[in-house]
Amino acid sequence: YVRDIRDPEHPYSLEQLSVLSEESITVDEKLGRILITFTPTIQHCSMATVIGLCLREKLKDHFPHHFKVDIKVAPGSHANEESVNKQLNDKERVAAALENPNLRQLVEECLYSSEL
Amino acid sequence: MMNFADENFELTEVQKLEGHTDRVWSLAWKPATGTNGAPAVLASCSGDKTIRIWEQSPATGSFHCKAVLEDTHTRTVRSCAWSPSGKLLATASFDATTAIWEDVGGDFSCVSTLEGHENEVKSVSWNASGSLLATCGRDKSVWIWEVLPHNEFECVSVLQGHTQDVKMVQWHPATDILFSCSYDNSIKVWAEDGDSDDWHCVQTLNESSSGHTSTVWALSFNASGDKMVSCSDDLTIKIWGCDIMRMLSGDGNAPWTHICTLSGYHDRTIFSIHWSREGIICSGAADDAIRFFVESEDGLVNGPSYKLLYKKDKAHEMDVNAVQWSSTENRRLASASDDGTVKIWEFVSASGKKKLQL
């Protein structure tokens, strides 16, 4: 289900770019916890937070609503790892970002593009 | 004072309030209601851009939605706070404004809109006398507004200092000292310079002062105002204390010191914390649970310690964003959640239940 998200900087799907591989999703069904780790294509990828937002939005509908989703960049894969992870897991920041029409549109383009 | 640690408690659900069509971020009990014939009133605010006013029916005891405050905020309403007299309700929104509402014969109307923040306003708080209002937001600033006649508000200070998003502001219950907590992991204390009416930061409680190591989401004072509790994304709750006599004598520089850290009780972010008038600390967290803590009477030489009194798992179906004790009924609590509901609870002790059964 996350395979067809399009990386905003590139016209190819995330999986084709090896940005995300299935092994980086951990689901604990008993506790209701999901951990996604993803690797942005470049170390300094400024779109890392947008990619993270897309992943979160995409997964929202695939699991029961009481499941807790944590999203992190794969360790060592980004120069500002801690800062990106903190933003991606602050649900108030995520909620506010998704209310921003420009960002919302970008996220939606990423989610629903079925190019390639 | 009752020794809570000796009692068995349980949290019983009185009512679930449904109506909001998005997550409920926060709530506030209206002061001076729920006692002396005035029916209890509660305000809740939501991602659905509205505020709902709920009132308890004296006849049936159940809450119904009395009003929906809509078509004003254009984005999430994040926080709400009643003025101490209950005459006004302030609501803070992601739309960068703070609205002031007045109840005019049962109809709420927006009588003022405070603008100035560059982006999302996250919290609003009235001081104890109702003469000042504070707001804070993602623009890293804290604003202090003076309440003037005829529902006029004037900004008296814009406080810079936090290096990140400010999550909550809260006035001290007994004196005009303002506290703020932030995504920068710190708590800041703001006071007015006696002579110059200039507000400035008099203390910062950060990691080096035994402070939090991640976002601080909320803080609350005990009834006497000599202690403060804070909660964080670092999964801990911290208790802080000050020399209250010094502070009440007008010394804004009376320092706050770390007393105790409660760790190992939460495994997900703690979004809300509220200290009841009787001394019970209530927390609402991202694991859908509500927890209660009290000072332990174990008399340790090193100073007070706190213990978990009770944990209500699955209090809601999703994250608990806010918890607040009623200002008039000591054991009544309200909670707000991502599941779109508000719940009213009674924190009942075993001996309390026995009394009712008689």
CSV table of C-alpha atoms in Angstrom, one decimal:
chain,number,residue,atom,x,y,z
A,1,TYR,CA,0.0,0.0,0.0
A,2,VAL,CA,2.9,2.4,0.5
A,3,ARG,CA,4.6,1.3,-2.7
A,4,ASP,CA,2.8,3.7,-5.1
A,5,ILE,CA,3.5,7.0,-3.2
A,6,ARG,CA,5.4,9.3,-5.5
A,7,ASP,CA,8.5,11.1,-4.2
A,8,PRO,CA,7.8,14.8,-4.9
A,9,GLU,CA,11.2,15.4,-6.3
A,10,HIS,CA,11.1,12.5,-8.7
A,11,PRO,CA,8.5,11.2,-11.0
A,12,TYR,CA,9.0,7.6,-10.0
A,13,SER,CA,7.3,5.7,-7.3
A,14,LEU,CA,9.0,5.5,-3.9
A,15,GLU,CA,9.6,1.8,-4.2
A,16,GLN,CA,11.2,2.2,-7.5
A,17,LEU,CA,13.6,4.6,-6.0
A,18,SER,CA,14.3,2.1,-3.2
A,19,VAL,CA,13.2,4.8,-0.8
A,20,LEU,CA,11.0,2.4,1.1
A,21,SER,CA,11.2,-1.3,1.4
A,22,GLU,CA,8.7,-3.5,3.1
A,23,GLU,CA,11.0,-4.5,5.8
A,24,SER,CA,10.9,-1.0,7.3
A,25,ILE,CA,7.4,-1.3,8.5
A,26,THR,CA,7.0,-3.0,11.8
A,27,VAL,CA,3.5,-3.8,13.1
A,28,ASP,CA,2.8,-4.9,16.6
A,29,GLU,CA,-0.8,-6.0,16.3
A,30,LYS,CA,-1.2,-6.8,19.9
A,31,LEU,CA,-0.1,-3.4,21.2
A,32,GLY,CA,-1.5,-1.7,18.2
A,33,ARG,CA,1.8,0.0,17.2
A,34,ILE,CA,3.3,0.7,13.8
A,35,LEU,CA,6.8,1.9,13.1
A,36,ILE,CA,7.7,3.0,9.7
A,37,THR,CA,11.3,3.8,8.8
A,38,PHE,CA,12.0,5.3,5.4
A,39,THR,CA,15.2,6.3,3.7
A,40,PRO,CA,15.1,9.6,1.8
A,41,THR,CA,16.9,9.5,-1.6
A,42,ILE,CA,19.6,12.0,-0.5
A,43,GLN,CA,21.1,12.7,2.9
A,44,HIS,CA,19.9,16.3,3.0
A,45,CYS,CA,16.6,15.7,1.3
A,46,SER,CA,14.4,18.7,2.2
A,47,MET,CA,11.4,16.8,1.3
A,48,ALA,CA,11.9,14.3,4.1
A,49,THR,CA,9.1,15.8,6.2
A,50,VAL,CA,6.7,15.9,3.2
A,51,ILE,CA,7.5,12.2,2.5
A,52,GLY,CA,6.8,11.4,6.1
A,53,LEU,CA,3.5,13.2,6.0
A,54,CYS,CA,2.5,11.3,2.9
A,55,LEU,CA,3.3,8.0,4.5
A,56,ARG,CA,1.3,8.9,7.5
A,57,GLU,CA,-1.7,10.0,5.5
A,58,LYS,CA,-1.6,7.0,3.3
A,59,LEU,CA,-1.5,4.6,6.2
A,60,LYS,CA,-4.3,6.4,8.2
A,61,ASP,CA,-6.9,4.4,6.3
A,62,HIS,CA,-5.2,1.0,6.3
A,63,PHE,CA,-5.2,0.3,10.1
A,64,PRO,CA,-7.8,0.6,12.9
A,65,HIS,CA,-7.9,4.1,14.2
A,66,HIS,CA,-6.6,3.2,17.6
A,67,PHE,CA,-3.3,2.0,16.1
A,68,LYS,CA,-0.4,4.3,16.9
A,69,VAL,CA,1.9,5.2,14.0
A,70,ASP,CA,5.5,6.4,14.5
A,71,ILE,CA,7.5,7.5,11.5
A,72,LYS,CA,11.2,7.9,11.4
A,73,VAL,CA,13.9,8.3,8.9
A,74,ALA,CA,16.2,5.2,8.8
A,75,PRO,CA,19.0,5.8,11.2
A,76,GLY,CA,22.0,7.5,9.5
A,77,SER,CA,20.0,8.3,6.4
A,78,HIS,CA,19.5,12.0,7.0
A,79,ALA,CA,21.6,14.9,8.2
A,80,ASN,CA,18.9,16.3,10.5
A,81,GLU,CA,17.5,12.9,11.6
A,82,GLU,CA,16.5,14.0,15.1
A,83,SER,CA,14.9,17.2,13.9
A,84,VAL,CA,12.9,15.5,11.1
A,85,ASN,CA,11.8,12.7,13.4
A,86,LYS,CA,10.6,15.1,16.0
A,87,GLN,CA,8.5,17.0,13.5
A,88,LEU,CA,7.0,13.9,11.9
A,89,ASN,CA,5.9,12.6,15.3
A,90,ASP,CA,4.4,15.8,16.7
A,91,LYS,CA,0.8,15.3,15.9
A,92,GLU,CA,-0.1,18.9,16.5
A,93,ARG,CA,2.6,20.0,13.9
A,94,VAL,CA,1.3,17.3,11.5
A,95,ALA,CA,-2.3,18.4,11.9
A,96,ALA,CA,-1.4,22.1,11.3
A,97,ALA,CA,0.8,21.3,8.3
A,98,LEU,CA,-2.0,19.3,6.7
A,99,GLU,CA,-4.3,22.3,7.1
A,100,ASN,CA,-2.0,24.3,5.0
A,101,PRO,CA,-3.6,24.2,1.5
A,102,ASN,CA,-0.3,24.2,-0.4
A,103,LEU,CA,1.1,21.3,1.6
A,104,ARG,CA,-2.2,19.5,1.6
A,105,GLN,CA,-2.2,19.7,-2.2
A,106,LEU,CA,1.3,18.4,-2.4
A,107,VAL,CA,0.6,15.5,-0.1
A,108,GLU,CA,-2.5,14.7,-2.1
A,109,GLU,CA,-0.6,14.7,-5.4
A,110,CYS,CA,1.9,12.3,-3.9
A,111,LEU,CA,-0.8,10.0,-2.6
A,112,TYR,CA,-3.0,9.7,-5.6
A,113,SER,CA,-0.6,9.9,-8.5
A,114,SER,CA,-0.6,6.7,-10.4
A,115,GLU,CA,2.0,7.7,-13.0
A,116,LEU,CA,4.2,4.8,-13.8
B,1,MET,CA,-6.3,16.2,54.4
B,2,MET,CA,-7.3,12.8,53.2
B,3,ASN,CA,-4.5,10.3,52.6
B,4,PHE,CA,-5.4,9.2,49.1
B,5,ALA,CA,-2.8,6.5,49.0
B,6,ASP,CA,-4.8,4.5,51.5
B,7,GLU,CA,-8.0,4.5,49.4
B,8,ASN,CA,-9.0,2.3,46.4
B,9,PHE,CA,-10.2,4.4,43.6
B,10,GLU,CA,-11.9,3.9,40.3
B,11,LEU,CA,-12.8,6.2,37.4
B,12,THR,CA,-16.4,5.8,36.4
B,13,GLU,CA,-17.8,7.2,33.1
B,14,VAL,CA,-20.7,9.5,33.8
B,15,GLN,CA,-21.4,10.5,30.2
B,16,LYS,CA,-19.9,10.5,26.7
B,17,LEU,CA,-20.5,13.8,24.8
B,18,GLU,CA,-20.7,13.3,21.1
B,19,GLY,CA,-21.1,16.0,18.4
B,20,HIS,CA,-17.7,17.2,17.3
B,21,THR,CA,-16.8,15.9,13.8
B,22,ASP,CA,-13.1,15.9,14.3
B,23,ARG,CA,-10.7,15.4,17.2
B,24,VAL,CA,-11.3,17.3,20.4
B,25,TRP,CA,-8.2,19.1,21.4
B,26,SER,CA,-9.1,20.8,24.6
B,27,LEU,CA,-11.8,21.7,27.1
B,28,ALA,CA,-12.6,24.1,30.0
B,29,TRP,CA,-15.1,24.0,32.8
B,30,LYS,CA,-16.9,27.3,33.2
B,31,PRO,CA,-16.0,28.8,36.6
B,32,ALA,CA,-18.6,29.0,39.4
B,33,THR,CA,-20.9,26.5,37.7
B,34,GLY,CA,-21.9,23.1,38.9
B,35,THR,CA,-22.6,24.4,42.4
B,36,ASN,CA,-25.2,26.6,44.2
B,37,GLY,CA,-27.9,26.0,41.7
B,38,ALA,CA,-25.8,27.0,38.6
B,39,PRO,CA,-25.8,24.0,36.2
B,40,ALA,CA,-22.3,22.8,35.3
B,41,VAL,CA,-21.1,24.1,31.9
B,42,LEU,CA,-18.2,22.9,29.8
B,43,ALA,CA,-16.6,24.2,26.6
B,44,SER,CA,-14.8,22.0,24.2
B,45,CYS,CA,-12.8,22.9,21.0
B,46,SER,CA,-12.0,20.8,18.0
B,47,GLY,CA,-10.3,20.2,14.6
B,48,ASP,CA,-13.8,20.7,13.2
B,49,LYS,CA,-13.2,24.5,13.7
B,50,THR,CA,-16.0,24.8,16.3
B,51,ILE,CA,-16.4,25.2,20.0
B,52,ARG,CA,-19.2,23.3,21.7
B,53,ILE,CA,-20.8,24.5,24.9
B,54,TRP,CA,-22.3,21.7,27.0
B,55,GLU,CA,-24.6,22.2,30.0
B,56,GLN,CA,-25.8,19.8,32.6
B,57,SER,CA,-29.5,19.6,33.1
B,58,PRO,CA,-30.4,20.1,36.8
B,59,ALA,CA,-33.3,17.7,36.5
B,60,THR,CA,-31.7,14.7,34.8
B,61,GLY,CA,-28.0,15.4,35.5
B,62,SER,CA,-27.0,14.7,31.9
B,63,PHE,CA,-25.1,17.1,29.7
B,64,HIS,CA,-26.5,18.4,26.4
B,65,CYS,CA,-25.0,20.6,23.8
B,66,LYS,CA,-26.3,24.1,24.4
B,67,ALA,CA,-24.4,25.9,21.7
B,68,VAL,CA,-22.1,25.4,18.7
B,69,LEU,CA,-19.8,28.3,18.1
B,70,GLU,CA,-19.0,28.1,14.4
B,71,ASP,CA,-18.4,30.2,11.3
B,72,THR,CA,-15.7,32.2,13.1
B,73,HIS,CA,-12.5,30.3,13.2
B,74,THR,CA,-11.4,29.1,9.8
B,75,ARG,CA,-9.1,26.4,11.1
B,76,THR,CA,-8.7,24.0,14.1
B,77,VAL,CA,-9.6,25.5,17.4
B,78,ARG,CA,-6.8,24.3,19.7
B,79,SER,CA,-7.5,25.8,23.1
B,80,CYS,CA,-10.3,27.5,25.1
B,81,ALA,CA,-10.4,29.2,28.4
B,82,TRP,CA,-13.1,31.0,30.4
B,83,SER,CA,-12.4,34.3,32.1
B,84,PRO,CA,-12.4,33.9,36.0
B,85,SER,CA,-15.9,35.4,36.2
B,86,GLY,CA,-17.1,33.1,33.4
B,87,LYS,CA,-18.4,36.0,31.4
B,88,LEU,CA,-16.0,35.5,28.5
B,89,LEU,CA,-14.6,32.6,26.7
B,90,ALA,CA,-11.3,32.9,24.8
B,91,THR,CA,-10.6,30.5,22.0
B,92,ALA,CA,-7.2,30.0,20.3
B,93,SER,CA,-7.0,28.7,16.7
B,94,PHE,CA,-4.6,27.5,14.0
B,95,ASP,CA,-6.0,30.4,12.0
B,96,ALA,CA,-3.6,32.6,13.9
B,97,THR,CA,-6.4,34.4,15.8
B,98,THR,CA,-7.8,34.3,19.4
B,99,ALA,CA,-11.5,34.9,19.6
B,100,ILE,CA,-13.3,36.3,22.6
B,101,TRP,CA,-16.9,35.2,23.1
B,102,GLU,CA,-19.6,36.5,25.3
B,103,ASP,CA,-22.8,34.8,26.4
B,104,VAL,CA,-25.6,37.2,25.6
B,105,GLY,CA,-28.8,35.8,26.8
B,106,GLY,CA,-28.0,32.2,25.9
B,107,ASP,CA,-26.4,33.2,22.5
B,108,PHE,CA,-22.7,33.3,22.2
B,109,SER,CA,-21.3,36.0,20.0
B,110,CYS,CA,-17.8,36.8,19.1
B,111,VAL,CA,-17.1,40.2,20.6
B,112,SER,CA,-13.4,40.6,19.8
B,113,THR,CA,-10.7,39.0,17.7
B,114,LEU,CA,-7.1,39.2,18.8
B,115,GLU,CA,-4.6,39.2,15.9
B,116,GLY,CA,-0.9,39.3,15.8
B,117,HIS,CA,0.5,35.8,15.9
B,118,GLU,CA,2.2,34.9,12.6
B,119,ASN,CA,0.7,31.4,12.5
B,120,GLU,CA,-1.1,28.8,14.7
B,121,VAL,CA,-2.1,30.0,18.2
B,122,LYS,CA,-1.9,27.0,20.5
B,123,SER,CA,-2.9,28.1,23.9
B,124,VAL,CA,-4.7,30.9,25.8
B,125,SER,CA,-4.8,31.6,29.5
B,126,TRP,CA,-6.5,34.3,31.8
B,127,ASN,CA,-4.7,35.5,34.9
B,128,ALA,CA,-6.4,35.0,38.3
B,129,SER,CA,-8.1,38.4,38.3
B,130,GLY,CA,-9.1,38.4,34.7
B,131,SER,CA,-7.2,41.5,33.9
B,132,LEU,CA,-4.7,39.9,31.6
B,133,LEU,CA,-4.8,37.3,28.8
B,134,ALA,CA,-1.8,35.3,27.4
B,135,THR,CA,-1.5,33.5,24.1
B,136,CYS,CA,1.3,31.5,22.5
B,137,GLY,CA,2.0,29.7,19.2
B,138,ARG,CA,4.2,28.2,16.6
B,139,ASP,CA,5.8,31.6,15.9
B,140,LYS,CA,7.8,30.9,19.2
B,141,SER,CA,6.3,34.0,20.9
B,142,VAL,CA,4.1,34.6,23.9
B,143,TRP,CA,1.8,37.6,23.8
B,144,ILE,CA,0.3,39.3,26.8
B,145,TRP,CA,-2.9,41.2,26.4
B,146,GLU,CA,-4.6,43.7,28.7
B,147,VAL,CA,-8.3,43.4,29.2
B,148,LEU,CA,-9.9,46.8,28.8
B,149,PRO,CA,-13.5,48.0,29.2
B,150,HIS,CA,-16.1,47.2,26.5
B,151,ASN,CA,-14.4,44.0,25.4
B,152,GLU,CA,-11.3,45.8,24.1
B,153,PHE,CA,-7.9,44.0,24.3
B,154,GLU,CA,-4.5,45.6,24.0
B,155,CYS,CA,-1.3,43.8,23.5
B,156,VAL,CA,1.1,44.9,26.2
B,157,SER,CA,4.0,42.6,25.4
B,158,VAL,CA,5.3,40.2,22.8
B,159,LEU,CA,7.8,37.9,24.5
B,160,GLN,CA,10.5,36.2,22.6
B,161,GLY,CA,12.8,33.7,24.1
B,162,HIS,CA,11.6,30.2,23.2
B,163,THR,CA,13.5,28.8,20.3
B,164,GLN,CA,10.7,26.7,19.0
B,165,ASP,CA,6.9,26.3,18.9
B,166,VAL,CA,5.3,27.3,22.3
B,167,LYS,CA,2.7,24.7,23.2
B,168,MET,CA,1.0,26.1,26.3
B,169,VAL,CA,0.8,29.2,28.5
B,170,GLN,CA,-0.6,29.2,32.0
B,171,TRP,CA,-0.8,32.0,34.6
B,172,HIS,CA,0.2,31.3,38.2
B,173,PRO,CA,-3.0,30.9,40.3
B,174,ALA,CA,-2.1,33.5,42.9
B,175,THR,CA,0.1,36.1,41.3
B,176,ASP,CA,0.7,37.6,37.8
B,177,ILE,CA,3.6,35.4,36.8
B,178,LEU,CA,3.3,33.6,33.5
B,179,PHE,CA,4.6,30.2,32.5
B,180,SER,CA,5.1,28.8,29.1
B,181,CYS,CA,6.2,25.4,27.8
B,182,SER,CA,7.6,24.5,24.4
B,183,TYR,CA,8.8,22.2,21.6
B,184,ASP,CA,12.2,23.5,22.6
B,185,ASN,CA,11.9,21.2,25.7
B,186,SER,CA,11.9,24.1,28.2
B,187,ILE,CA,9.5,25.8,30.6
B,188,LYS,CA,9.9,29.6,30.8
B,189,VAL,CA,8.8,31.9,33.7
B,190,TRP,CA,7.9,35.5,32.7
B,191,ALA,CA,7.4,38.3,35.2
B,192,GLU,CA,6.9,42.1,35.0
B,193,ASP,CA,9.7,44.3,36.0
B,194,GLY,CA,8.4,46.2,39.0
B,195,ASP,CA,9.2,49.7,37.7
B,196,SER,CA,9.2,49.5,34.0
B,197,ASP,CA,6.2,47.3,33.3
B,198,ASP,CA,8.4,45.4,31.0
B,199,TRP,CA,7.8,41.7,30.9
B,200,HIS,CA,10.9,39.4,30.6
B,201,CYS,CA,11.9,35.9,31.2
B,202,VAL,CA,13.1,35.4,34.8
B,203,GLN,CA,13.8,31.7,34.6
B,204,THR,CA,14.2,28.9,32.1
B,205,LEU,CA,13.7,25.3,33.2
B,206,ASN,CA,15.5,23.2,30.7
B,207,GLU,CA,17.6,20.0,30.6
B,208,SER,CA,20.4,21.5,32.7
B,209,SER,CA,17.9,22.3,35.5
B,210,SER,CA,16.7,18.7,35.6
B,211,GLY,CA,14.1,19.6,33.0
B,212,HIS,CA,12.5,17.7,30.2
B,213,THR,CA,14.4,16.2,27.2
B,214,SER,CA,11.7,16.6,24.7
B,215,THR,CA,8.6,18.8,24.0
B,216,VAL,CA,6.8,20.0,27.1
B,217,TRP,CA,3.1,19.8,26.3
B,218,ALA,CA,1.4,21.1,29.5
B,219,LEU,CA,1.8,22.3,33.0
B,220,SER,CA,-0.5,22.8,36.0
B,221,PHE,CA,-0.3,24.3,39.5
B,222,ASN,CA,-1.4,22.9,42.8
B,223,ALA,CA,-4.0,24.8,44.8
B,224,SER,CA,-1.6,26.7,46.9
B,225,GLY,CA,0.6,27.6,43.9
B,226,ASP,CA,3.9,26.5,45.5
B,227,LYS,CA,4.2,23.5,43.2
B,228,MET,CA,3.9,22.9,39.5
B,229,VAL,CA,3.7,19.7,37.5
B,230,SER,CA,4.7,19.5,33.8
B,231,CYS,CA,4.3,16.7,31.2
B,232,SER,CA,6.3,15.9,28.1
B,233,ASP,CA,7.0,13.9,25.0
B,234,ASP,CA,9.9,12.5,27.0
B,235,LEU,CA,7.4,10.3,28.8
B,236,THR,CA,7.9,11.8,32.2
B,237,ILE,CA,6.0,14.1,34.5
B,238,LYS,CA,8.1,16.5,36.6
B,239,ILE,CA,7.2,18.2,39.9
B,240,TRP,CA,8.7,21.6,40.6
B,241,GLY,CA,8.5,23.8,43.7
B,242,CYS,CA,9.2,27.4,44.7
B,243,ASP,CA,9.3,29.5,47.8
B,244,ILE,CA,5.7,30.7,47.7
B,245,MET,CA,6.0,33.4,50.3
B,246,ARG,CA,8.8,34.9,48.4
B,247,MET,CA,6.8,34.8,45.2
B,248,LEU,CA,3.6,36.2,46.6
B,249,SER,CA,5.5,39.1,48.1
B,250,GLY,CA,6.1,40.1,44.5
B,251,ASP,CA,9.5,38.7,43.9
B,252,GLY,CA,9.2,37.4,40.4
B,253,ASN,CA,12.7,36.1,40.6
B,254,ALA,CA,11.8,33.5,43.3
B,255,PRO,CA,13.3,30.4,41.6
B,256,TRP,CA,11.6,27.2,40.8
B,257,THR,CA,13.5,24.0,41.5
B,258,HIS,CA,13.0,20.4,40.4
B,259,ILE,CA,11.5,18.2,43.1
B,260,CYS,CA,10.7,14.9,41.5
B,261,THR,CA,10.5,13.1,38.1
B,262,LEU,CA,7.9,10.4,37.6
B,263,SER,CA,9.2,8.1,34.9
B,264,GLY,CA,8.3,4.6,33.8
B,265,TYR,CA,4.5,5.2,34.1
B,266,HIS,CA,3.8,6.4,30.5
B,267,ASP,CA,5.1,4.8,27.3
B,268,ARG,CA,3.7,7.4,24.9
B,269,THR,CA,3.5,11.2,24.9
B,270,ILE,CA,1.7,12.8,27.8
B,271,PHE,CA,-0.4,15.7,26.3
B,272,SER,CA,-2.2,17.0,29.3
B,273,ILE,CA,-1.8,17.3,33.1
B,274,HIS,CA,-4.1,18.9,35.7
B,275,TRP,CA,-3.6,19.2,39.5
B,276,SER,CA,-6.9,19.1,41.4
B,277,ARG,CA,-7.7,21.3,44.4
B,278,GLU,CA,-7.4,18.2,46.6
B,279,GLY,CA,-3.9,17.4,45.3
B,280,ILE,CA,-4.7,14.6,42.8
B,281,ILE,CA,-2.6,15.0,39.6
B,282,CYS,CA,-4.4,13.7,36.5
B,283,SER,CA,-2.6,13.0,33.2
B,284,GLY,CA,-4.0,12.3,29.7
B,285,ALA,CA,-1.7,10.5,27.2
B,286,ALA,CA,-1.3,9.2,23.7
B,287,ASP,CA,-1.9,5.6,24.9
B,288,ASP,CA,-5.6,6.4,25.3
B,289,ALA,CA,-5.2,6.2,29.1
B,290,ILE,CA,-5.9,8.5,32.1
B,291,ARG,CA,-3.6,8.3,35.1
B,292,PHE,CA,-3.8,9.7,38.6
B,293,PHE,CA,-0.9,10.5,40.9
B,294,VAL,CA,-0.7,11.8,44.5
B,295,GLU,CA,2.1,12.8,46.8
B,296,SER,CA,3.2,9.7,48.7
B,297,GLU,CA,3.2,9.9,52.5
B,298,ASP,CA,6.1,7.6,52.8
B,299,GLY,CA,8.1,10.3,54.4
B,300,LEU,CA,11.3,9.8,52.5
B,301,VAL,CA,14.2,11.9,53.8
B,302,ASN,CA,15.0,13.3,50.4
B,303,GLY,CA,11.7,15.1,50.1
B,304,PRO,CA,8.2,14.4,48.7
B,305,SER,CA,7.7,11.5,46.3
B,306,TYR,CA,4.7,10.7,44.2
B,307,LYS,CA,2.9,7.5,43.4
B,308,LEU,CA,0.5,6.3,40.8
B,309,LEU,CA,-2.9,6.1,42.4
B,310,TYR,CA,-4.9,4.7,39.5
B,311,LYS,CA,-4.7,4.1,35.8
B,312,LYS,CA,-7.7,3.9,33.5
B,313,ASP,CA,-6.8,2.0,30.3
B,314,LYS,CA,-8.8,2.7,27.2
B,315,ALA,CA,-10.4,5.8,28.8
B,316,HIS,CA,-10.9,6.8,25.1
B,317,GLU,CA,-10.6,4.9,21.8
B,318,MET,CA,-7.7,7.2,20.8
B,319,ASP,CA,-5.2,9.7,22.2
B,320,VAL,CA,-6.4,11.7,25.3
B,321,ASN,CA,-5.6,15.3,24.4
B,322,ALA,CA,-6.9,17.1,27.5
B,323,VAL,CA,-8.0,16.3,31.1
B,324,GLN,CA,-9.5,18.9,33.4
B,325,TRP,CA,-10.9,18.6,36.9
B,326,SER,CA,-14.1,20.5,37.6
B,327,SER,CA,-13.5,23.7,39.5
B,328,THR,CA,-16.5,23.1,41.8
B,329,GLU,CA,-17.0,19.3,42.1
B,330,ASN,CA,-13.7,17.9,43.5
B,331,ARG,CA,-14.0,14.4,42.0
B,332,ARG,CA,-15.4,15.3,38.6
B,333,LEU,CA,-13.2,15.2,35.6
B,334,ALA,CA,-13.6,15.9,31.9
B,335,SER,CA,-11.4,14.5,29.1
B,336,ALA,CA,-11.1,15.2,25.4
B,337,SER,CA,-9.8,12.8,22.7
B,338,ASP,CA,-8.8,12.3,19.1
B,339,ASP,CA,-11.8,10.0,19.0
B,340,GLY,CA,-14.0,13.1,18.7
B,341,THR,CA,-15.6,12.8,22.1
B,342,VAL,CA,-15.6,14.5,25.5
B,343,LYS,CA,-16.2,12.3,28.5
B,344,ILE,CA,-17.4,13.2,32.0
B,345,TRP,CA,-16.0,11.1,34.8
B,346,GLU,CA,-16.3,10.7,38.6
B,347,PHE,CA,-13.2,9.6,40.4
B,348,VAL,CA,-14.8,7.5,43.1
B,349,SER,CA,-13.2,6.1,46.2
B,350,ALA,CA,-14.2,2.8,47.7
B,351,SER,CA,-15.3,4.4,50.9
B,352,GLY,CA,-17.1,7.1,48.9
B,353,LYS,CA,-19.1,4.3,47.2
B,354,LYS,CA,-19.9,2.7,50.5
B,355,LYS,CA,-21.4,6.0,51.7
B,356,LEU,CA,-23.6,6.1,48.6
B,357,GLN,CA,-24.8,2.6,49.1
B,358,LEU,CA,-26.0,3.4,52.7
